Amino acid sequence: MAHELKIIQIRESGYKTLYTFGTWKIASSVAIEREKIRCMDRHLETDEAFVMLEGSGFLFTWGGEDRPMQTRGTVLELNHVYLVPRGTWHAHVWKQQTKVLIVENADTGAWNSETIPVPKAQCKEMEEYWKNIDSVVKPEML
């Protein structure tokens, strides 16, 4: 068994799985230009972690079980880990030139997640977060 250090450089835009081991995987999300939110999803069997490496963006979460309710936008800051609990509706939007590290179960996919379009009213609400960045909820230290 080789005991060599693996080094993986994040280069490609979009979502890309970087490494999978056992039941977990590390992925990256790189935005070349500002993303637009079209849908939200929730993972039914796993939590998901986001780490902002470079750039800036928002992580949106919604309360409510089957139907998403109130929108909460959080500015992602460098050197913080943001944990989205299993079953939580969420979406993200990254500004141009942003890199984010994502850690989740290796088998996370359409078969154990739900995805729905973001209603127009909530899209407007999210656009307000972009305009009023100072009023966005700041993350709390865990």
PDB file of C-alpha atoms in Angstrom:
ATOM      1  CA  MET A   1       0.000   0.000   0.000  1.00  0.00           C
ATOM      2  CA  ALA A   2       1.461   3.353  -1.049  1.00  0.00           C
ATOM      3  CA  HIS A   3       1.500   6.078   1.588  1.00  0.00           C
ATOM      4  CA  GLU A   4       1.875   9.017  -0.720  1.00  0.00           C
ATOM      5  CA  LEU A   5       0.327  12.421  -0.302  1.00  0.00           C
ATOM      6  CA  LYS A   6      -2.364  13.177  -2.897  1.00  0.00           C
ATOM      7  CA  ILE A   7      -2.600  16.731  -4.144  1.00  0.00           C
ATOM      8  CA  ILE A   8      -5.660  17.774  -6.120  1.00  0.00           C
ATOM      9  CA  GLN A   9      -5.821  21.216  -7.675  1.00  0.00           C
ATOM     10  CA  ILE A  10      -9.191  22.895  -8.177  1.00  0.00           C
ATOM     11  CA  ARG A  11      -9.266  24.067 -11.781  1.00  0.00           C
ATOM     12  CA  GLU A  12     -12.562  23.388 -13.511  1.00  0.00           C
ATOM     13  CA  SER A  13     -15.670  25.548 -13.342  1.00  0.00           C
ATOM     14  CA  GLY A  14     -18.970  24.164 -12.115  1.00  0.00           C
ATOM     15  CA  TYR A  15     -19.449  21.270  -9.687  1.00  0.00           C
ATOM     16  CA  LYS A  16     -16.760  18.575  -9.747  1.00  0.00           C
ATOM     17  CA  THR A  17     -16.078  15.612  -7.459  1.00  0.00           C
ATOM     18  CA  LEU A  18     -12.431  15.865  -6.423  1.00  0.00           C
ATOM     19  CA  TYR A  19     -12.024  12.776  -4.251  1.00  0.00           C
ATOM     20  CA  THR A  20     -14.151   9.931  -2.942  1.00  0.00           C
ATOM     21  CA  PHE A  21     -13.226   7.600  -0.113  1.00  0.00           C
ATOM     22  CA  GLY A  22     -15.563   5.096   1.508  1.00  0.00           C
ATOM     23  CA  THR A  23     -18.825   6.825   2.310  1.00  0.00           C
ATOM     24  CA  TRP A  24     -17.787  10.455   1.778  1.00  0.00           C
ATOM     25  CA  LYS A  25     -16.631  12.738  -1.005  1.00  0.00           C
ATOM     26  CA  ILE A  26     -14.979  16.108  -1.455  1.00  0.00           C
ATOM     27  CA  ALA A  27     -16.166  18.274  -4.327  1.00  0.00           C
ATOM     28  CA  SER A  28     -15.589  21.796  -5.571  1.00  0.00           C
ATOM     29  CA  SER A  29     -17.905  24.413  -6.967  1.00  0.00           C
ATOM     30  CA  VAL A  30     -16.253  27.125  -9.044  1.00  0.00           C
ATOM     31  CA  ALA A  31     -18.143  30.078 -10.509  1.00  0.00           C
ATOM     32  CA  ILE A  32     -16.585  31.839 -13.486  1.00  0.00           C
ATOM     33  CA  GLU A  33     -19.475  34.293 -13.530  1.00  0.00           C
ATOM     34  CA  ARG A  34     -22.244  35.052 -11.045  1.00  0.00           C
ATOM     35  CA  GLU A  35     -24.657  32.157 -10.703  1.00  0.00           C
ATOM     36  CA  LYS A  36     -28.426  32.455 -10.821  1.00  0.00           C
ATOM     37  CA  ILE A  37     -30.645  30.433  -8.540  1.00  0.00           C
ATOM     38  CA  ARG A  38     -33.211  28.415 -10.408  1.00  0.00           C
ATOM     39  CA  CYS A  39     -33.900  25.598  -7.956  1.00  0.00           C
ATOM     40  CA  MET A  40     -33.451  24.541  -4.346  1.00  0.00           C
ATOM     41  CA  ASP A  41     -32.812  21.079  -3.032  1.00  0.00           C
ATOM     42  CA  ARG A  42     -32.594  19.032   0.120  1.00  0.00           C
ATOM     43  CA  HIS A  43     -30.679  15.866   0.798  1.00  0.00           C
ATOM     44  CA  LEU A  44     -32.751  13.261   2.625  1.00  0.00           C
ATOM     45  CA  GLU A  45     -29.886  11.089   3.914  1.00  0.00           C
ATOM     46  CA  THR A  46     -26.925  13.396   4.542  1.00  0.00           C
ATOM     47  CA  ASP A  47     -25.730  16.718   5.862  1.00  0.00           C
ATOM     48  CA  GLU A  48     -23.670  18.873   3.515  1.00  0.00           C
ATOM     49  CA  ALA A  49     -20.723  21.127   4.387  1.00  0.00           C
ATOM     50  CA  PHE A  50     -19.510  24.185   2.470  1.00  0.00           C
ATOM     51  CA  VAL A  51     -16.146  25.936   2.918  1.00  0.00           C
ATOM     52  CA  MET A  52     -15.512  29.241   1.102  1.00  0.00           C
ATOM     53  CA  LEU A  53     -11.980  29.120  -0.334  1.00  0.00           C
ATOM     54  CA  GLU A  54     -12.016  32.237  -2.490  1.00  0.00           C
ATOM     55  CA  GLY A  55     -14.541  34.859  -3.542  1.00  0.00           C
ATOM     56  CA  SER A  56     -17.954  35.399  -1.996  1.00  0.00           C
ATOM     57  CA  GLY A  57     -21.499  34.173  -2.116  1.00  0.00           C
ATOM     58  CA  PHE A  58     -24.666  33.358  -0.265  1.00  0.00           C
ATOM     59  CA  LEU A  59     -26.100  30.165   1.111  1.00  0.00           C
ATOM     60  CA  PHE A  60     -29.883  30.261   1.258  1.00  0.00           C
ATOM     61  CA  THR A  61     -31.866  27.978   3.532  1.00  0.00           C
ATOM     62  CA  TRP A  62     -35.596  27.626   3.996  1.00  0.00           C
ATOM     63  CA  GLY A  63     -37.562  26.486   7.004  1.00  0.00           C
ATOM     64  CA  GLY A  64     -40.437  24.083   6.548  1.00  0.00           C
ATOM     65  CA  GLU A  65     -40.651  20.346   6.076  1.00  0.00           C
ATOM     66  CA  ASP A  66     -42.365  19.498   2.804  1.00  0.00           C
ATOM     67  CA  ARG A  67     -42.853  23.038   1.574  1.00  0.00           C
ATOM     68  CA  PRO A  68     -40.088  25.642   1.928  1.00  0.00           C
ATOM     69  CA  MET A  69     -41.177  28.676   3.909  1.00  0.00           C
ATOM     70  CA  GLN A  70     -39.099  31.658   5.093  1.00  0.00           C
ATOM     71  CA  THR A  71     -35.846  32.421   3.258  1.00  0.00           C
ATOM     72  CA  ARG A  72     -32.668  32.966   5.255  1.00  0.00           C
ATOM     73  CA  GLY A  73     -29.580  34.196   3.432  1.00  0.00           C
ATOM     74  CA  THR A  74     -26.129  33.817   4.929  1.00  0.00           C
ATOM     75  CA  VAL A  75     -22.982  35.424   3.556  1.00  0.00           C
ATOM     76  CA  LEU A  76     -20.267  32.789   3.347  1.00  0.00           C
ATOM     77  CA  GLU A  77     -17.009  34.003   4.822  1.00  0.00           C
ATOM     78  CA  LEU A  78     -13.535  32.605   4.305  1.00  0.00           C
ATOM     79  CA  ASN A  79     -12.280  30.071   6.883  1.00  0.00           C
ATOM     80  CA  HIS A  80     -15.729  29.051   8.101  1.00  0.00           C
ATOM     81  CA  VAL A  81     -17.508  25.720   7.676  1.00  0.00           C
ATOM     82  CA  TYR A  82     -21.229  25.954   6.927  1.00  0.00           C
ATOM     83  CA  LEU A  83     -23.180  22.805   7.759  1.00  0.00           C
ATOM     84  CA  VAL A  84     -26.576  22.280   6.128  1.00  0.00           C
ATOM     85  CA  PRO A  85     -28.453  19.612   8.107  1.00  0.00           C
ATOM     86  CA  ARG A  86     -30.093  16.682   6.360  1.00  0.00           C
ATOM     87  CA  GLY A  87     -33.564  17.543   5.072  1.00  0.00           C
ATOM     88  CA  THR A  88     -32.979  21.323   4.945  1.00  0.00           C
ATOM     89  CA  TRP A  89     -34.032  23.076   1.741  1.00  0.00           C
ATOM     90  CA  HIS A  90     -31.048  25.039   0.431  1.00  0.00           C
ATOM     91  CA  ALA A  91     -29.518  26.762  -2.566  1.00  0.00           C
ATOM     92  CA  HIS A  92     -26.393  28.786  -3.122  1.00  0.00           C
ATOM     93  CA  VAL A  93     -25.239  31.541  -5.398  1.00  0.00           C
ATOM     94  CA  TRP A  94     -21.583  32.392  -5.878  1.00  0.00           C
ATOM     95  CA  LYS A  95     -20.252  35.665  -7.202  1.00  0.00           C
ATOM     96  CA  GLN A  96     -17.804  35.719 -10.093  1.00  0.00           C
ATOM     97  CA  GLN A  97     -14.424  34.003  -9.461  1.00  0.00           C
ATOM     98  CA  THR A  98     -15.579  32.068  -6.368  1.00  0.00           C
ATOM     99  CA  LYS A  99     -14.269  28.665  -5.222  1.00  0.00           C
ATOM    100  CA  VAL A 100     -16.072  26.551  -2.628  1.00  0.00           C
ATOM    101  CA  LEU A 101     -15.187  23.159  -1.156  1.00  0.00           C
ATOM    102  CA  ILE A 102     -18.120  20.788  -0.525  1.00  0.00           C
ATOM    103  CA  VAL A 103     -18.100  17.676   1.679  1.00  0.00           C
ATOM    104  CA  GLU A 104     -21.008  15.219   1.677  1.00  0.00           C
ATOM    105  CA  ASN A 105     -21.850  11.534   1.519  1.00  0.00           C
ATOM    106  CA  ALA A 106     -20.434   9.885  -1.594  1.00  0.00           C
ATOM    107  CA  ASP A 107     -23.833   8.536  -2.636  1.00  0.00           C
ATOM    108  CA  THR A 108     -25.627  11.894  -2.540  1.00  0.00           C
ATOM    109  CA  GLY A 109     -27.604  12.347  -5.732  1.00  0.00           C
ATOM    110  CA  ALA A 110     -31.026  12.659  -7.317  1.00  0.00           C
ATOM    111  CA  TRP A 111     -32.111   9.288  -5.883  1.00  0.00           C
ATOM    112  CA  ASN A 112     -31.870  10.532  -2.257  1.00  0.00           C
ATOM    113  CA  SER A 113     -32.507  14.258  -2.722  1.00  0.00           C
ATOM    114  CA  GLU A 114     -35.423  16.427  -3.765  1.00  0.00           C
ATOM    115  CA  THR A 115     -35.188  19.412  -6.110  1.00  0.00           C
ATOM    116  CA  ILE A 116     -37.868  22.010  -6.811  1.00  0.00           C
ATOM    117  CA  PRO A 117     -37.904  25.319  -8.716  1.00  0.00           C
ATOM    118  CA  VAL A 118     -37.528  28.467  -6.626  1.00  0.00           C
ATOM    119  CA  PRO A 119     -40.857  30.380  -6.667  1.00  0.00           C
ATOM    120  CA  LYS A 120     -40.733  33.868  -8.228  1.00  0.00           C
ATOM    121  CA  ALA A 121     -41.537  35.571  -4.898  1.00  0.00           C
ATOM    122  CA  GLN A 122     -38.535  33.902  -3.269  1.00  0.00           C
ATOM    123  CA  CYS A 123     -36.302  34.801  -6.249  1.00  0.00           C
ATOM    124  CA  LYS A 124     -37.191  38.461  -5.631  1.00  0.00           C
ATOM    125  CA  GLU A 125     -36.425  38.026  -1.937  1.00  0.00           C
ATOM    126  CA  MET A 126     -33.006  36.550  -2.780  1.00  0.00           C
ATOM    127  CA  GLU A 127     -32.251  39.423  -5.147  1.00  0.00           C
ATOM    128  CA  GLU A 128     -32.885  41.781  -2.217  1.00  0.00           C
ATOM    129  CA  TYR A 129     -30.127  39.982  -0.291  1.00  0.00           C
ATOM    130  CA  TRP A 130     -27.751  40.900  -3.112  1.00  0.00           C
ATOM    131  CA  LYS A 131     -28.819  44.548  -2.990  1.00  0.00           C
ATOM    132  CA  ASN A 132     -28.795  44.848   0.812  1.00  0.00           C
ATOM    133  CA  ILE A 133     -25.717  42.832   1.698  1.00  0.00           C
ATOM    134  CA  ASP A 134     -25.276  44.643   5.042  1.00  0.00           C
ATOM    135  CA  SER A 135     -28.603  43.329   6.325  1.00  0.00           C
ATOM    136  CA  VAL A 136     -27.783  39.685   5.600  1.00  0.00           C
ATOM    137  CA  VAL A 137     -27.453  37.344   8.561  1.00  0.00           C
ATOM    138  CA  LYS A 138     -23.810  36.886   9.593  1.00  0.00           C
ATOM    139  CA  PRO A 139     -22.727  33.378  10.542  1.00  0.00           C
ATOM    140  CA  GLU A 140     -22.400  32.493  14.179  1.00  0.00           C
ATOM    141  CA  MET A 141     -19.307  30.738  15.447  1.00  0.00           C
ATOM    142  CA  LEU A 142     -19.967  27.110  16.354  1.00  0.00           C
TER     143      LEU A 142
END
